[in-house]
Coordinates of C-alpha atoms in Angstrom, one line a residue:
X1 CA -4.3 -56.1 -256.3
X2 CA -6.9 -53.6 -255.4
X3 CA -9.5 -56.0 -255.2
X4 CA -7.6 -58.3 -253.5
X5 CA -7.2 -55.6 -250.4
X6 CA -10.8 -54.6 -250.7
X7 CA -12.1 -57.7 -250.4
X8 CA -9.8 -58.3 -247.3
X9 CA -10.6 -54.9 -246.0
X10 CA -14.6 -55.8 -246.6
X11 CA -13.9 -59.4 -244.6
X12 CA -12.0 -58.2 -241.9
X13 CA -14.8 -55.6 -241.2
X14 CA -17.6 -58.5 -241.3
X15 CA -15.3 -60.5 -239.1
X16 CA -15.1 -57.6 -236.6
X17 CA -18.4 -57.0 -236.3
X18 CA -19.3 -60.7 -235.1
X19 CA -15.6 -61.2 -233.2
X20 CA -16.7 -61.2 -229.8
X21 CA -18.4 -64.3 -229.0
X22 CA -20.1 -65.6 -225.4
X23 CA -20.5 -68.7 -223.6
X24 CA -22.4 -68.4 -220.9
X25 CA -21.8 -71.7 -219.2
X26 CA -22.3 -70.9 -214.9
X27 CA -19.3 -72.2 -214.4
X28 CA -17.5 -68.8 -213.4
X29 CA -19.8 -68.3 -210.8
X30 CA -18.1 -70.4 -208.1
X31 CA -20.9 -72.7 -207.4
X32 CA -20.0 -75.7 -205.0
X33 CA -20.8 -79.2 -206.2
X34 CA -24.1 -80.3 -205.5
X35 CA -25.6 -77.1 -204.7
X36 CA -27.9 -74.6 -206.3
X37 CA -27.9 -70.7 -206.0
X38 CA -31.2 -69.2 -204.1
X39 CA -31.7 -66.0 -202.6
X40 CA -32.0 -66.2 -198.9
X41 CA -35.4 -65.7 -198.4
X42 CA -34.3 -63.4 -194.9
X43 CA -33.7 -60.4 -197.6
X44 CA -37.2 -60.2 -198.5
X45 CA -39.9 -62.4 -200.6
X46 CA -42.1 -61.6 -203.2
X47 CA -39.4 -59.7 -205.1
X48 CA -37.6 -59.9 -208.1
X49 CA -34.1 -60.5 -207.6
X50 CA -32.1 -60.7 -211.1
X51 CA -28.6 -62.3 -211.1
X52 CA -25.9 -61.8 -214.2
X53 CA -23.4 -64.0 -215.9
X54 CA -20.9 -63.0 -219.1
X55 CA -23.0 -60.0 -219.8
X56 CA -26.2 -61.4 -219.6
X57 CA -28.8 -61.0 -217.0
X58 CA -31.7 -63.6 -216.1
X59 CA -34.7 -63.2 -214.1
X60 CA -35.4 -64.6 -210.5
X61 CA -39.1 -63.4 -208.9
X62 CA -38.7 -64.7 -205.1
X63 CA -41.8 -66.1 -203.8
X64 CA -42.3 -67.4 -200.2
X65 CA -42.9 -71.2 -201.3
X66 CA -41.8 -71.0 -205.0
X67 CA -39.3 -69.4 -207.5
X68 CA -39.7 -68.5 -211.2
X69 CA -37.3 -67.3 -213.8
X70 CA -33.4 -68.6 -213.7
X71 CA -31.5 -70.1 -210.9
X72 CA -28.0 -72.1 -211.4
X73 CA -27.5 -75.5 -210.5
X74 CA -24.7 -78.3 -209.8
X75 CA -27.2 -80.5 -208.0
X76 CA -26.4 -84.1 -209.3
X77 CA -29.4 -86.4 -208.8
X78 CA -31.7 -88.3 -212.1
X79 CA -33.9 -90.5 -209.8
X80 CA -35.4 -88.6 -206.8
X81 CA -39.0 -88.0 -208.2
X82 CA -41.1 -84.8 -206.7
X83 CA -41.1 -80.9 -206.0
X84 CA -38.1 -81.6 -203.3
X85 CA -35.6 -82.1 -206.1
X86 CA -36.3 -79.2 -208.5
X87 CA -32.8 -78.1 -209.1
X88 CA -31.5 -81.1 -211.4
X89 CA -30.7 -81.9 -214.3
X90 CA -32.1 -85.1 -216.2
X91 CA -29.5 -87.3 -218.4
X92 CA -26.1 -87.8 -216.4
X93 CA -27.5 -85.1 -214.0
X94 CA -24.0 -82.7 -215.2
X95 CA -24.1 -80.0 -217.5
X96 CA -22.3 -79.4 -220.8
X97 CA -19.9 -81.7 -221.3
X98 CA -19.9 -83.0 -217.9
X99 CA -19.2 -80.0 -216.6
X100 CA -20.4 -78.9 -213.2
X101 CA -22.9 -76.3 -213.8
X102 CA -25.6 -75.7 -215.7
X103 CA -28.9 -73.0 -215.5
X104 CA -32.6 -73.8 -214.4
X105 CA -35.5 -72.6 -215.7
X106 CA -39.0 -72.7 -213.8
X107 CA -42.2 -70.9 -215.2
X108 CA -45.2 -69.1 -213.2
X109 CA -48.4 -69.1 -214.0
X110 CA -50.4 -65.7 -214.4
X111 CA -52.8 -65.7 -212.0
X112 CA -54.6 -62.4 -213.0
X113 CA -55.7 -64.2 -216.4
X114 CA -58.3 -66.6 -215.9
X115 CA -56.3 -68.9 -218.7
X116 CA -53.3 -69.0 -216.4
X117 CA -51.1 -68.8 -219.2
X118 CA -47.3 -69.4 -218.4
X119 CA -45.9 -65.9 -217.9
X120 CA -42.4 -66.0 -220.1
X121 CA -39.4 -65.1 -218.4
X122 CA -36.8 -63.6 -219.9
X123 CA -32.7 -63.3 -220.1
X124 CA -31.7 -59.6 -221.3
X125 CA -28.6 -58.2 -222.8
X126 CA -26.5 -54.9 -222.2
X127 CA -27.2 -54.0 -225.7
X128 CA -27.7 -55.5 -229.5
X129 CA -26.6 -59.2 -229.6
X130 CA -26.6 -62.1 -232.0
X131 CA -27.6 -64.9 -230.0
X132 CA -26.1 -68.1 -231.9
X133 CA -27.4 -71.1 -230.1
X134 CA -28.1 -72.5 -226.1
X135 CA -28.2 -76.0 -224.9
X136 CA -31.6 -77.6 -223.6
X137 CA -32.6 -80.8 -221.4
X138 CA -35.3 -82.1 -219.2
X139 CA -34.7 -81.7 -215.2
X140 CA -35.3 -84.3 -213.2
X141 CA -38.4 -83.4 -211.7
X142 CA -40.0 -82.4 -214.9
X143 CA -38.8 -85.9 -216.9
X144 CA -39.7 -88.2 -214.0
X145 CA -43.3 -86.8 -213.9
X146 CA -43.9 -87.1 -217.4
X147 CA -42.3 -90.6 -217.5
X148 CA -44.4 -91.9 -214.2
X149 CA -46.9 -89.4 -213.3
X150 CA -47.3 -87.6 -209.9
X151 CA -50.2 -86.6 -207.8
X152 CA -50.8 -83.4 -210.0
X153 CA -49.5 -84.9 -213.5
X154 CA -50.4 -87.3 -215.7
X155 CA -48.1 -90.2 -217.3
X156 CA -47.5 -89.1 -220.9
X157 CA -49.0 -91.3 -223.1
X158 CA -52.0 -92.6 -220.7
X159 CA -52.1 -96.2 -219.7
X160 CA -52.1 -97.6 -223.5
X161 CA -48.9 -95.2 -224.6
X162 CA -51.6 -93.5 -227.3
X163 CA -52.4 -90.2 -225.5
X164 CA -51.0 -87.6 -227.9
X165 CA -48.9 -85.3 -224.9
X166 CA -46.1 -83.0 -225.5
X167 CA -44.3 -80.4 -223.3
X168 CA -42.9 -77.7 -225.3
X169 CA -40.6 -74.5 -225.0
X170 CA -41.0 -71.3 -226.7
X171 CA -38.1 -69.1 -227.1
X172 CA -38.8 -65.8 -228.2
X173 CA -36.5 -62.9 -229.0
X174 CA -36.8 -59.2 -228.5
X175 CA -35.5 -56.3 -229.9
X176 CA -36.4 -53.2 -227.4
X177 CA -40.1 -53.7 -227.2
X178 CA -40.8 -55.7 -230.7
X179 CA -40.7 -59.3 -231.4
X180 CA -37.9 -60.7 -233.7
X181 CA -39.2 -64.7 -233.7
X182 CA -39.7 -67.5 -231.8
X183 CA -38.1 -70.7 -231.8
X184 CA -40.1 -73.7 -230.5
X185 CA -38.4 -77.1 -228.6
X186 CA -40.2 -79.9 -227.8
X187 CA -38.9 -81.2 -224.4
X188 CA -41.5 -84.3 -225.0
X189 CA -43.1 -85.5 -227.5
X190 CA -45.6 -88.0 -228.0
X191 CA -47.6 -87.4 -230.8
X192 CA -46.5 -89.4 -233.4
X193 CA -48.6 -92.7 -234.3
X194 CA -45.4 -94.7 -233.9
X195 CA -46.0 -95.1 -230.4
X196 CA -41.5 -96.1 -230.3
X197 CA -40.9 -92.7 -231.9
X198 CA -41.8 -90.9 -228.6
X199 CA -39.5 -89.1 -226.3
X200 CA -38.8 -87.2 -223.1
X201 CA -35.3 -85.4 -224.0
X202 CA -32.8 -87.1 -221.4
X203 CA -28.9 -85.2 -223.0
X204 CA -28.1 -81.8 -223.8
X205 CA -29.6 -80.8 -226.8
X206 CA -28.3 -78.2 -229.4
X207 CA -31.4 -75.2 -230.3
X208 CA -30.1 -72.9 -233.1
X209 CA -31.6 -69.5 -232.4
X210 CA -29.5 -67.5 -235.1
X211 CA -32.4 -67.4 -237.6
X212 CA -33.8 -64.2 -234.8
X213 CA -31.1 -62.0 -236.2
X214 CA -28.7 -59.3 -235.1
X215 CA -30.3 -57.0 -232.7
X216 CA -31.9 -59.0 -230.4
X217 CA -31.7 -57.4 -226.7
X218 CA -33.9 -59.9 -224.8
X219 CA -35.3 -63.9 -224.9
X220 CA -38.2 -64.4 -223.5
X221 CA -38.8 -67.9 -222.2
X222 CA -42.4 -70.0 -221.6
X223 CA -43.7 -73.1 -221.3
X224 CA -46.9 -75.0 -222.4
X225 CA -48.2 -78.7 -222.2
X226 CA -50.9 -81.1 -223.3
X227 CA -51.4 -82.2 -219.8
X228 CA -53.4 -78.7 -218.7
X229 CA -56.5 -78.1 -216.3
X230 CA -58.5 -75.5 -215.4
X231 CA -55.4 -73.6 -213.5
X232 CA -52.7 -73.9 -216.2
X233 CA -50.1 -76.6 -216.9
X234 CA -50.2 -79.8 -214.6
X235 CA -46.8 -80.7 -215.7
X236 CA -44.1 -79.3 -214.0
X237 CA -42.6 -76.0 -215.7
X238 CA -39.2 -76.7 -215.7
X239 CA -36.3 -77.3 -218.3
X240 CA -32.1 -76.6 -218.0
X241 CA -30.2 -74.6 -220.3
X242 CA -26.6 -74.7 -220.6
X243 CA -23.8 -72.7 -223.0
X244 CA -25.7 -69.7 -224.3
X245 CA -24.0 -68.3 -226.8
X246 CA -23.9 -65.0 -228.2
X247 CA -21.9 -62.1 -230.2
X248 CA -21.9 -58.7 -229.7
X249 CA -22.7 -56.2 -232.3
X250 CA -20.5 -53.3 -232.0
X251 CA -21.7 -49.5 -232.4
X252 CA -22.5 -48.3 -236.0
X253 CA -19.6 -45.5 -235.4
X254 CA -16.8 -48.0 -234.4
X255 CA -17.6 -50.1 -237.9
X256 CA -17.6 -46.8 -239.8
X257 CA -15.0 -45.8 -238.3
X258 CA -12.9 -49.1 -239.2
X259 CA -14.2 -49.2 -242.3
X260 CA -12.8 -45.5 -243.3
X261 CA -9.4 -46.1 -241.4
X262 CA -8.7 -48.9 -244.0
X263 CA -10.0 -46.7 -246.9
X264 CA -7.9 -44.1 -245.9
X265 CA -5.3 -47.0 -246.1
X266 CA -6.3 -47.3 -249.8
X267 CA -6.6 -44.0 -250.8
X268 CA -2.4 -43.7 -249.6
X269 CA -1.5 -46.4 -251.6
X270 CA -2.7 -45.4 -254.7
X271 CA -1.4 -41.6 -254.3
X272 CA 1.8 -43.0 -253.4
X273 CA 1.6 -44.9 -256.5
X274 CA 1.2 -42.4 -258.1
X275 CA 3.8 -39.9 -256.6
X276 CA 6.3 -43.0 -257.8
X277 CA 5.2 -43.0 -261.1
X278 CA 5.5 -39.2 -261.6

């Protein structure tokens, strides 16, 4: 019978420590349909203005023409092509099981490096998480460049459908200041021989990012293409996210603490086991 109570105690203890799950899904934040959340730009451009949601906190950098980081999104539109519809979502143009909003991710190209690398931007957590998985799909801009090409972007493939192009995401988690792992998504690939076997990702797609552990306090975000010049990526840097999920990871103290109120629990049944027996 002992065993069978420690091996509850031991189970309810793991189950407490990974009880509090997240979904961060924008949908609490009281967007209207077919908008999209942007700072006015009358408080002041060039500056980084972060926004939360369900504990977690993404970058926004304000520029006077452009944006990068995280904005939020119920903009419903799959076929207007260009820069002038860079809030939506590719697919059915809804998030998450059709619901209404969804998050959108644009990248920004660092200018004081003369490779003008994508410059990752991040989401960040109150404290130690285990992040579980997020949700991932082309926006509209992004897929219909790729698909047709644009004044800056190639079509991927080329004319014969052979060019070997790909737009990949790389997720990387952080715990304080040190790298946990990365997880890499391809948001279009083209590279295999089997010319029917390419893709532009056009539905929510699951990305299991459990495998970075159980203290990660940041993801940092970043972009990269085949289709790349001398000033970075031609392809638009964009992608959507929906349903984050993550659990918290409570203090050290709180599980020792729980962990010694049911020994305690323990030790009085066997001394009152004993007291009956004597």
């Amino acid at each position: 019978m002992r065993n069978v109570i420690a091996a509850t105690v031991i189970a309810g203890v793991a189950g407490l420590v990974y009880a509090d799950q997240t979904v961060v899904d924008f949908n609490s934040l009281g967007l209207a349909a077919d908008s999209y959340y942007r700072p006015s730009e009358t408080d002041g451009v060039y500056a980084d203005k972060p926004w939360s949601d369900s504990g977690a906190q993404f970058d926004f950098y304000d520029g006077e023409y452009s944006w990068s980081g995280f904005t939020y999104s119920t903009v419903n539109d799959t076929t207007t092509a260009g820069f002038g519809n860079q809030y939506a979502v590719y697919g059915d143009g809804l998030g998450l099981g059709d619901s209404g909003a969804y998050a959108v991710g644009a990248g920004a190209l660092n200018w004081m490096d003369s490779s003008y690398d994508q410059i990752p931007q991040s989401i960040t957590f109150g404290s130690a998480v285990s992040v579980k998985e997020l949700y991932l799909n082309n926006t509209t801009y992004a897929a219909l460049s790729m698909r047709d090409g644009d004044g800056f972007a190639k079509k991927f493939g080329g004319t014969t459908g052979d060019d070997a192009d790909w737009l990949k995401l790389t997720i990387e988690g952080f715990a304080g200041a040190s790298s946990v792992g990365e997880v890499e998504f391809y948001l279009a690939d083209y590279r295999n021989s089997d010319n029917s076997q390419d893709y532009i990702i056009d539905d929510w797609t699951k990305v299991e990012l459990s495998g970075l552990g159980s203290n990660v306090t940041a993801l940092a975000f970043s972009l990269s293409s085949s289709d790349s010049g001398a000033y970075g990526m031609n392809t638009p840097a964009y992608f959507a996210m929906d349903n984050l999920t993550y659990e918290a990871i409570p203090e050290p103290s709180s599980v020792l603490l729980l962990a010694g109120g049911f020994g305690g629990v323990l030790w009085f049944r066997r001394r009152r086991k004993y007291f009956l027996r004597g």
